[in-house]
Amino acid sequence: MNPVILHPNIQNYINENLNIDVSKILFKGTNFSNASTQELVEQIQAKKKCKDKLPTWFNTKNIYYPNKLNIEQTSSEITANYKANLISGNSLIDLTGGFGVDSYYFSKKIPEIYHCEINESLSKIVKYNYEQLGIKNIKPIPENGLKYLKYTNKKFDWIYIDPSRRNDTKGKVFLLKDCLPNVPENLDLLFEKSNNILIKNSPILDIKNGINELKYVREIHIISTNNEVKELLYILEKNYSKPIGIKTINITKNNSQLFDFKIDTNTTSTYSLIKKYLYEPNASIMKSGGFNEVSSQLKIDKLHQNSHLYTSDKLIDFPGRRFEVLHPIPFDKKQLKKLIPSGKANITTRNFPLTVVQIRQKTKLKDGGKNYLFFTTDLNNKHIVAICKKV
């Protein structure tokens, strides 16, 4: 941490150049003594990434930023605030503190927060920033969180962990044991120090694998923002043995779509041919796999076991996108050309043998327009196209 960066002249320079191409700054250089051009560029890049993701930090004077990778890896304020509403009590330890966004929001709910960060330089930055933010109930601990947990005599109401993926892990599907810290390997230690554990995972983690690796899983929360899955949360409660709850949420500018269910309830779907309205679940529900529960709870029919699209004669509130079906037709290029005279359409495939790119190549339909086309398979295993308009 270079304190020269906090000089008013340098802070003004950073703020005035947030929208400048940093390659120009690197080429031209800067004339500040004791602060390199590279340091200033890092501050500019990191702060710029905070504008939408971390507006509290962005709008607070004299915040010191780490490299932009730390900002990319941290929780957004939206998801951090959501997590803070899941916990209660008097004390929480964040074993993988990072830039400290989650701890900041936990501190609004719990009076005593311990922020562990193995990177001493980052820990100093976080401590300094908390002072600028007026936060006084977070204790920064510049060391490995698991190591600290082993030698402290203190017990906590909550333990929070955000494991990072190991650099040698390849492929999209991975296990918790492939992350640092290795949570499954240290569960006994964690439950010695707390009865409640909150684990943040990458959205690419397989839910069932996570359940199999852990124990005492009480709830799983799947958080999306603007229909993109951002976080997968596991809540563990010591000795919990009842059915696991799945809670899905899609947070948008206008509202939040919620859908909850329990695992292993032997729920079944009902099926029908396409009706007046078509429904596409949001990303959190798609991640959850609770497709039978959607049909059962909302009393709507699925088109096919593997299509994950729903239909009804009456319009309902739905956690996802809603469409009015204008023309349900068999997959036929000639019919499509007649029914889409503009030559433009928004295309989605669900359980269909062709990709969107292949469909566009075959039909010559361009992207855009008011028509929404769903290429899918119905309960009779026939390939169909639902021509729709958005509700």
Coordinates of C-alpha atoms in Angstrom, one line a residue:
M1 CA 0.0 0.0 0.0
N2 CA 1.6 3.2 -1.2
P3 CA 0.2 6.2 0.9
V4 CA 1.3 8.7 -1.8
I5 CA -1.7 7.4 -3.8
L6 CA -4.0 9.1 -1.3
H7 CA -2.6 12.6 -1.9
P8 CA -5.4 14.9 -3.1
N9 CA -3.7 15.7 -6.4
I10 CA -3.3 12.0 -7.2
Q11 CA -6.9 11.2 -6.1
N12 CA -8.1 14.0 -8.4
Y13 CA -6.1 12.5 -11.3
I14 CA -7.6 9.1 -10.7
N15 CA -11.1 10.4 -10.7
E16 CA -10.6 12.6 -13.8
N17 CA -9.2 9.6 -15.8
L18 CA -11.7 6.9 -15.0
N19 CA -13.0 6.9 -18.6
I20 CA -9.7 7.3 -20.3
D21 CA -8.1 4.4 -22.3
V22 CA -5.4 3.3 -19.8
S23 CA -3.1 2.3 -22.7
K24 CA -2.8 6.0 -23.5
I25 CA -1.8 6.7 -19.9
L26 CA 0.8 3.9 -19.9
F27 CA 2.2 5.2 -23.2
K28 CA 2.3 8.8 -22.1
G29 CA 3.3 8.2 -18.5
T30 CA 2.6 10.4 -15.4
N31 CA 4.7 13.0 -13.6
F32 CA 3.9 12.2 -10.0
S33 CA 6.9 11.5 -7.7
N34 CA 6.8 8.3 -5.6
A35 CA 3.8 6.9 -7.4
S36 CA 4.4 5.0 -10.6
T37 CA 2.3 5.1 -13.7
Q38 CA 1.5 1.4 -13.3
E39 CA 0.2 2.0 -9.7
L40 CA -2.1 4.8 -10.9
V41 CA -3.4 2.7 -13.8
E42 CA -4.2 -0.1 -11.3
Q43 CA -6.1 2.3 -9.1
I44 CA -8.1 3.6 -12.2
Q45 CA -8.9 0.1 -13.5
A46 CA -10.0 -1.2 -10.1
K47 CA -12.1 1.8 -9.2
K48 CA -13.8 1.8 -12.5
K49 CA -14.9 -1.8 -11.9
C50 CA -16.4 -0.7 -8.6
K51 CA -18.8 1.8 -10.1
D52 CA -21.7 -0.6 -10.6
K53 CA -20.5 -3.6 -8.5
L54 CA -19.4 -1.7 -5.4
P55 CA -21.1 1.8 -5.4
T56 CA -20.4 2.4 -1.7
W57 CA -16.7 2.0 -2.2
F58 CA -16.8 4.0 -5.5
N59 CA -18.6 6.9 -4.0
T60 CA -16.5 7.1 -0.8
K61 CA -13.5 9.5 -0.8
N62 CA -9.9 8.2 -0.4
I63 CA -10.6 4.5 -0.9
Y64 CA -7.5 2.5 -1.7
Y65 CA -8.0 -0.2 -4.3
P66 CA -6.1 -3.5 -4.7
N67 CA -5.5 -4.9 -8.2
K68 CA -8.6 -5.4 -10.4
L69 CA -8.5 -9.2 -9.9
N70 CA -9.4 -8.7 -6.3
I71 CA -12.4 -6.6 -7.4
E72 CA -13.5 -9.2 -10.0
Q73 CA -13.4 -12.0 -7.4
T74 CA -15.3 -10.2 -4.6
S75 CA -19.0 -10.3 -4.0
S76 CA -21.1 -7.5 -5.4
E77 CA -22.9 -5.3 -2.9
I78 CA -26.2 -6.8 -4.0
T79 CA -25.2 -10.4 -3.2
A80 CA -23.3 -9.4 0.0
N81 CA -26.4 -7.7 1.3
Y82 CA -28.5 -10.8 0.5
K83 CA -26.0 -13.0 2.5
A84 CA -26.1 -10.6 5.5
N85 CA -29.9 -11.2 5.8
L86 CA -29.3 -14.9 6.2
I87 CA -27.3 -14.6 9.5
S88 CA -27.8 -13.4 13.1
G89 CA -26.1 -13.5 16.4
N90 CA -23.2 -11.7 18.1
S91 CA -20.1 -13.0 16.3
L92 CA -18.9 -14.1 12.8
I93 CA -15.5 -15.0 11.4
D94 CA -14.9 -14.6 7.7
L95 CA -12.1 -17.1 7.0
T96 CA -11.4 -15.8 3.4
G97 CA -11.9 -12.1 3.8
G98 CA -10.6 -10.7 0.5
F99 CA -11.5 -7.1 -0.2
G100 CA -14.0 -7.3 2.7
V101 CA -17.3 -6.6 1.0
D102 CA -19.1 -9.5 2.6
S103 CA -17.7 -8.7 6.1
Y104 CA -18.8 -5.0 5.6
Y105 CA -22.4 -6.2 5.1
F106 CA -22.2 -8.8 7.9
S107 CA -21.1 -6.0 10.2
K108 CA -24.4 -4.3 9.7
K109 CA -26.2 -7.4 11.2
I110 CA -23.6 -8.8 13.7
P111 CA -21.7 -6.7 16.3
E112 CA -18.4 -8.6 16.2
I113 CA -16.8 -9.5 12.9
Y114 CA -13.3 -11.1 12.4
H115 CA -11.9 -10.6 8.9
C116 CA -9.1 -13.1 8.0
E117 CA -6.9 -12.4 5.0
I118 CA -3.7 -14.3 4.3
N119 CA -2.4 -11.5 2.0
E120 CA -1.0 -9.0 4.5
S121 CA -0.9 -6.2 2.0
L122 CA -4.6 -6.7 1.1
S123 CA -5.5 -6.9 4.8
K124 CA -3.9 -3.5 5.4
I125 CA -5.9 -2.0 2.5
V126 CA -9.1 -3.5 3.9
K127 CA -8.4 -2.1 7.4
Y128 CA -7.7 1.3 6.0
N129 CA -10.8 1.3 3.8
Y130 CA -13.0 0.3 6.7
E131 CA -11.8 3.4 8.5
Q132 CA -12.9 5.5 5.5
L133 CA -16.3 3.8 5.5
G134 CA -16.8 4.4 9.2
I135 CA -16.8 0.7 10.2
K136 CA -15.6 0.0 13.7
N137 CA -16.8 -3.5 14.5
I138 CA -14.6 -5.5 12.2
K139 CA -11.3 -6.9 13.4
P140 CA -8.8 -7.5 10.5
I141 CA -6.6 -10.6 11.0
P142 CA -3.7 -10.7 8.5
E143 CA -3.2 -14.5 8.4
N144 CA -4.7 -17.8 7.2
G145 CA -8.2 -18.1 8.5
L146 CA -8.1 -21.9 9.2
K147 CA -4.8 -21.4 11.1
Y148 CA -6.3 -18.7 13.2
L149 CA -9.4 -20.9 13.8
K150 CA -7.2 -23.7 15.1
Y151 CA -5.4 -21.8 17.8
T152 CA -8.2 -19.4 19.0
N153 CA -10.3 -20.4 22.0
K154 CA -13.2 -18.4 20.8
K155 CA -16.4 -19.9 19.4
F156 CA -18.5 -18.0 16.8
D157 CA -22.1 -17.8 16.0
W158 CA -21.3 -18.1 12.3
I159 CA -18.3 -19.1 10.1
Y160 CA -18.3 -17.7 6.6
I161 CA -16.1 -19.2 3.9
D162 CA -15.6 -18.2 0.2
P163 CA -13.2 -21.0 -1.1
S164 CA -11.2 -20.1 -4.2
R165 CA -10.6 -22.5 -7.0
R166 CA -7.1 -24.0 -7.0
N167 CA -4.9 -23.0 -10.0
D168 CA -4.3 -26.6 -11.0
T169 CA -8.0 -27.4 -11.2
K170 CA -9.1 -27.7 -14.9
G171 CA -12.6 -28.1 -16.4
K172 CA -15.9 -26.5 -15.7
V173 CA -17.2 -28.9 -13.1
F174 CA -15.3 -29.1 -9.9
L175 CA -15.7 -30.2 -6.3
L176 CA -15.3 -28.3 -3.0
K177 CA -12.3 -30.5 -2.2
D178 CA -10.7 -28.9 -5.3
C179 CA -10.8 -25.4 -3.6
L180 CA -8.8 -23.6 -1.0
P181 CA -9.5 -23.9 1.8
N182 CA -10.6 -27.5 1.5
V183 CA -13.9 -27.3 3.4
P184 CA -14.9 -31.0 3.4
E185 CA -11.5 -31.9 4.9
N186 CA -11.9 -29.3 7.7
L187 CA -15.6 -29.7 8.6
D188 CA -14.9 -31.2 12.0
L189 CA -12.7 -28.2 12.9
L190 CA -15.4 -25.8 11.6
F191 CA -18.1 -27.4 13.7
E192 CA -15.9 -27.3 16.8
K193 CA -15.9 -23.5 16.5
S194 CA -19.4 -22.8 15.3
N195 CA -22.8 -24.5 14.9
N196 CA -23.6 -22.5 11.7
I197 CA -21.5 -22.3 8.5
L198 CA -22.2 -20.2 5.4
I199 CA -20.3 -21.2 2.3
K200 CA -20.2 -19.2 -0.9
N201 CA -19.5 -21.3 -4.0
S202 CA -19.0 -20.6 -7.7
P203 CA -22.2 -21.0 -9.7
I204 CA -20.5 -23.8 -11.8
L205 CA -20.3 -26.1 -8.7
D206 CA -22.6 -29.1 -9.0
I207 CA -25.3 -28.9 -6.3
K208 CA -25.6 -32.6 -5.7
N209 CA -21.8 -33.0 -5.5
G210 CA -21.7 -30.2 -2.9
I211 CA -24.4 -32.0 -0.8
N212 CA -22.5 -35.2 -1.0
E213 CA -19.2 -33.6 0.1
L214 CA -20.7 -31.8 3.0
K215 CA -22.8 -32.7 6.0
Y216 CA -25.7 -31.1 7.9
V217 CA -26.7 -29.0 4.9
R218 CA -29.9 -27.1 5.9
E219 CA -30.4 -24.7 3.0
I220 CA -29.0 -24.0 -0.5
H221 CA -29.5 -20.5 -1.9
I222 CA -29.0 -19.8 -5.6
I223 CA -28.6 -16.0 -6.3
S224 CA -29.0 -14.5 -9.8
T225 CA -28.8 -10.9 -10.8
N226 CA -30.5 -9.9 -14.0
N227 CA -31.0 -13.7 -14.8
E228 CA -27.3 -14.6 -14.4
V229 CA -26.4 -17.0 -11.6
K230 CA -23.8 -15.3 -9.5
E231 CA -23.5 -17.3 -6.3
L232 CA -24.4 -20.7 -4.8
L233 CA -24.7 -20.6 -1.0
Y234 CA -24.7 -23.6 1.4
I235 CA -25.9 -23.1 4.9
L236 CA -24.8 -25.9 7.3
E237 CA -26.2 -26.3 10.8
K238 CA -24.6 -28.8 13.2
N239 CA -26.5 -32.0 13.5
Y240 CA -29.2 -30.9 11.1
S241 CA -31.0 -34.0 9.6
K242 CA -34.3 -32.7 8.1
P243 CA -35.0 -32.2 4.3
I244 CA -32.7 -29.6 2.6
G245 CA -34.4 -26.4 1.5
I246 CA -33.6 -24.9 -1.9
K247 CA -34.2 -21.1 -2.2
T248 CA -33.9 -19.4 -5.6
I249 CA -33.8 -15.7 -6.2
N250 CA -33.4 -13.6 -9.3
I251 CA -32.7 -10.0 -8.4
T252 CA -33.6 -7.4 -11.1
K253 CA -33.9 -3.6 -11.2
N254 CA -37.7 -3.9 -10.9
N255 CA -38.3 -6.8 -8.5
S256 CA -37.0 -10.1 -7.1
Q257 CA -38.3 -13.4 -8.3
L258 CA -38.4 -16.0 -5.5
F259 CA -39.1 -19.7 -5.7
D260 CA -38.5 -22.2 -2.8
F261 CA -38.8 -26.0 -2.4
K262 CA -37.5 -29.0 -0.5
I263 CA -35.3 -31.7 -1.9
D264 CA -36.5 -35.3 -2.0
T265 CA -40.3 -34.6 -1.9
N266 CA -41.1 -37.0 -4.7
T267 CA -42.9 -34.2 -6.6
T268 CA -44.1 -34.9 -10.2
S269 CA -45.0 -32.7 -13.1
T270 CA -48.1 -32.6 -15.2
Y271 CA -47.7 -32.4 -19.0
S272 CA -49.7 -31.0 -21.9
L273 CA -49.5 -29.7 -25.4
I274 CA -48.8 -26.0 -25.7
K275 CA -51.5 -23.7 -24.5
K276 CA -52.1 -19.9 -24.6
Y277 CA -49.2 -18.9 -22.4
L278 CA -45.6 -20.1 -22.3
Y279 CA -43.2 -19.8 -19.4
E280 CA -39.4 -19.9 -19.2
P281 CA -37.8 -20.3 -15.7
N282 CA -35.1 -17.9 -14.6
A283 CA -31.5 -18.9 -14.3
S284 CA -31.6 -19.7 -10.6
I285 CA -34.5 -22.2 -11.1
M286 CA -32.6 -23.7 -14.1
K287 CA -29.6 -24.2 -11.8
S288 CA -31.7 -25.7 -9.0
G289 CA -33.1 -28.5 -11.1
G290 CA -36.5 -28.0 -9.3
F291 CA -38.5 -28.5 -12.5
N292 CA -41.2 -30.8 -11.1
E293 CA -41.7 -28.5 -8.2
V294 CA -42.4 -25.6 -10.5
S295 CA -45.2 -27.6 -12.2
S296 CA -46.6 -28.8 -8.9
Q297 CA -46.5 -25.6 -6.9
L298 CA -47.7 -23.2 -9.7
K299 CA -50.1 -25.8 -11.2
I300 CA -48.9 -25.4 -14.7
D301 CA -47.9 -28.1 -17.3
K302 CA -44.5 -29.0 -18.7
L303 CA -44.2 -29.5 -22.5
H304 CA -41.8 -32.4 -22.1
Q305 CA -39.8 -34.1 -19.4
N306 CA -36.6 -32.5 -20.7
S307 CA -37.8 -29.3 -22.2
H308 CA -38.1 -27.2 -19.0
L309 CA -40.8 -25.0 -20.5
Y310 CA -44.2 -24.6 -19.0
T311 CA -47.7 -23.7 -20.4
S312 CA -51.1 -22.7 -19.2
D313 CA -54.4 -21.3 -20.4
K314 CA -54.5 -18.5 -17.8
L315 CA -51.7 -16.1 -17.2
I316 CA -50.0 -16.5 -13.8
D317 CA -47.2 -14.8 -11.9
F318 CA -44.0 -16.7 -12.7
P319 CA -40.4 -16.6 -11.6
G320 CA -39.0 -16.1 -15.1
R321 CA -40.1 -14.9 -18.5
R322 CA -43.8 -15.0 -19.7
F323 CA -45.0 -15.2 -23.2
E324 CA -48.3 -15.3 -25.1
V325 CA -48.3 -18.0 -27.7
L326 CA -49.3 -16.6 -31.2
H327 CA -48.6 -19.7 -33.3
P328 CA -47.6 -23.1 -32.2
I329 CA -46.3 -24.9 -35.3
P330 CA -44.2 -27.9 -36.3
F331 CA -40.6 -27.1 -37.2
D332 CA -41.0 -26.0 -40.8
K333 CA -38.9 -23.4 -42.6
K334 CA -41.7 -22.4 -45.1
Q335 CA -44.3 -21.8 -42.3
L336 CA -41.8 -19.8 -40.3
K337 CA -41.0 -17.5 -43.3
K338 CA -44.7 -16.8 -43.8
L339 CA -45.4 -16.1 -40.1
I340 CA -42.2 -14.0 -39.6
P341 CA -42.4 -11.5 -42.5
S342 CA -39.9 -9.2 -40.8
G343 CA -37.2 -11.9 -41.0
K344 CA -36.2 -11.0 -37.4
A345 CA -36.8 -13.0 -34.2
N346 CA -35.3 -13.7 -30.8
I347 CA -34.6 -17.5 -30.7
T348 CA -34.3 -19.8 -27.7
T349 CA -33.8 -23.6 -27.9
R350 CA -34.9 -26.1 -25.2
N351 CA -34.5 -29.8 -25.8
F352 CA -34.0 -29.3 -29.5
P353 CA -31.5 -31.0 -31.9
L354 CA -30.3 -27.8 -33.5
T355 CA -28.4 -24.9 -31.9
V356 CA -29.5 -21.3 -32.3
V357 CA -26.7 -20.7 -34.8
Q358 CA -27.7 -23.7 -36.9
I359 CA -31.4 -22.6 -36.8
R360 CA -30.4 -19.1 -38.0
Q361 CA -28.4 -20.6 -40.8
K362 CA -31.3 -22.8 -41.9
T363 CA -34.1 -20.2 -41.6
K364 CA -32.1 -17.1 -42.5
L365 CA -33.8 -15.3 -39.5
K366 CA -31.8 -12.4 -38.1
D367 CA -31.6 -11.5 -34.4
G368 CA -34.0 -9.0 -32.9
G369 CA -37.6 -7.8 -33.5
K370 CA -40.7 -8.4 -31.4
N371 CA -41.2 -12.1 -32.1
Y372 CA -39.8 -14.7 -29.7
L373 CA -39.3 -18.2 -31.1
F374 CA -39.0 -21.3 -28.8
F375 CA -37.6 -24.3 -30.6
T376 CA -38.4 -27.3 -28.4
T377 CA -39.9 -30.8 -28.2
D378 CA -43.4 -31.5 -27.0
L379 CA -44.8 -34.4 -25.0
N380 CA -45.3 -36.5 -28.2
N381 CA -41.6 -36.1 -28.9
K382 CA -42.3 -33.8 -31.9
H383 CA -40.1 -30.9 -32.7
I384 CA -42.1 -27.7 -32.6
V385 CA -41.8 -23.9 -32.7
A386 CA -43.7 -21.6 -30.4
I387 CA -44.0 -18.2 -32.0
C388 CA -44.7 -15.8 -29.1
K389 CA -44.8 -12.2 -27.9
K390 CA -43.5 -11.1 -24.5
V391 CA -46.1 -10.4 -21.8

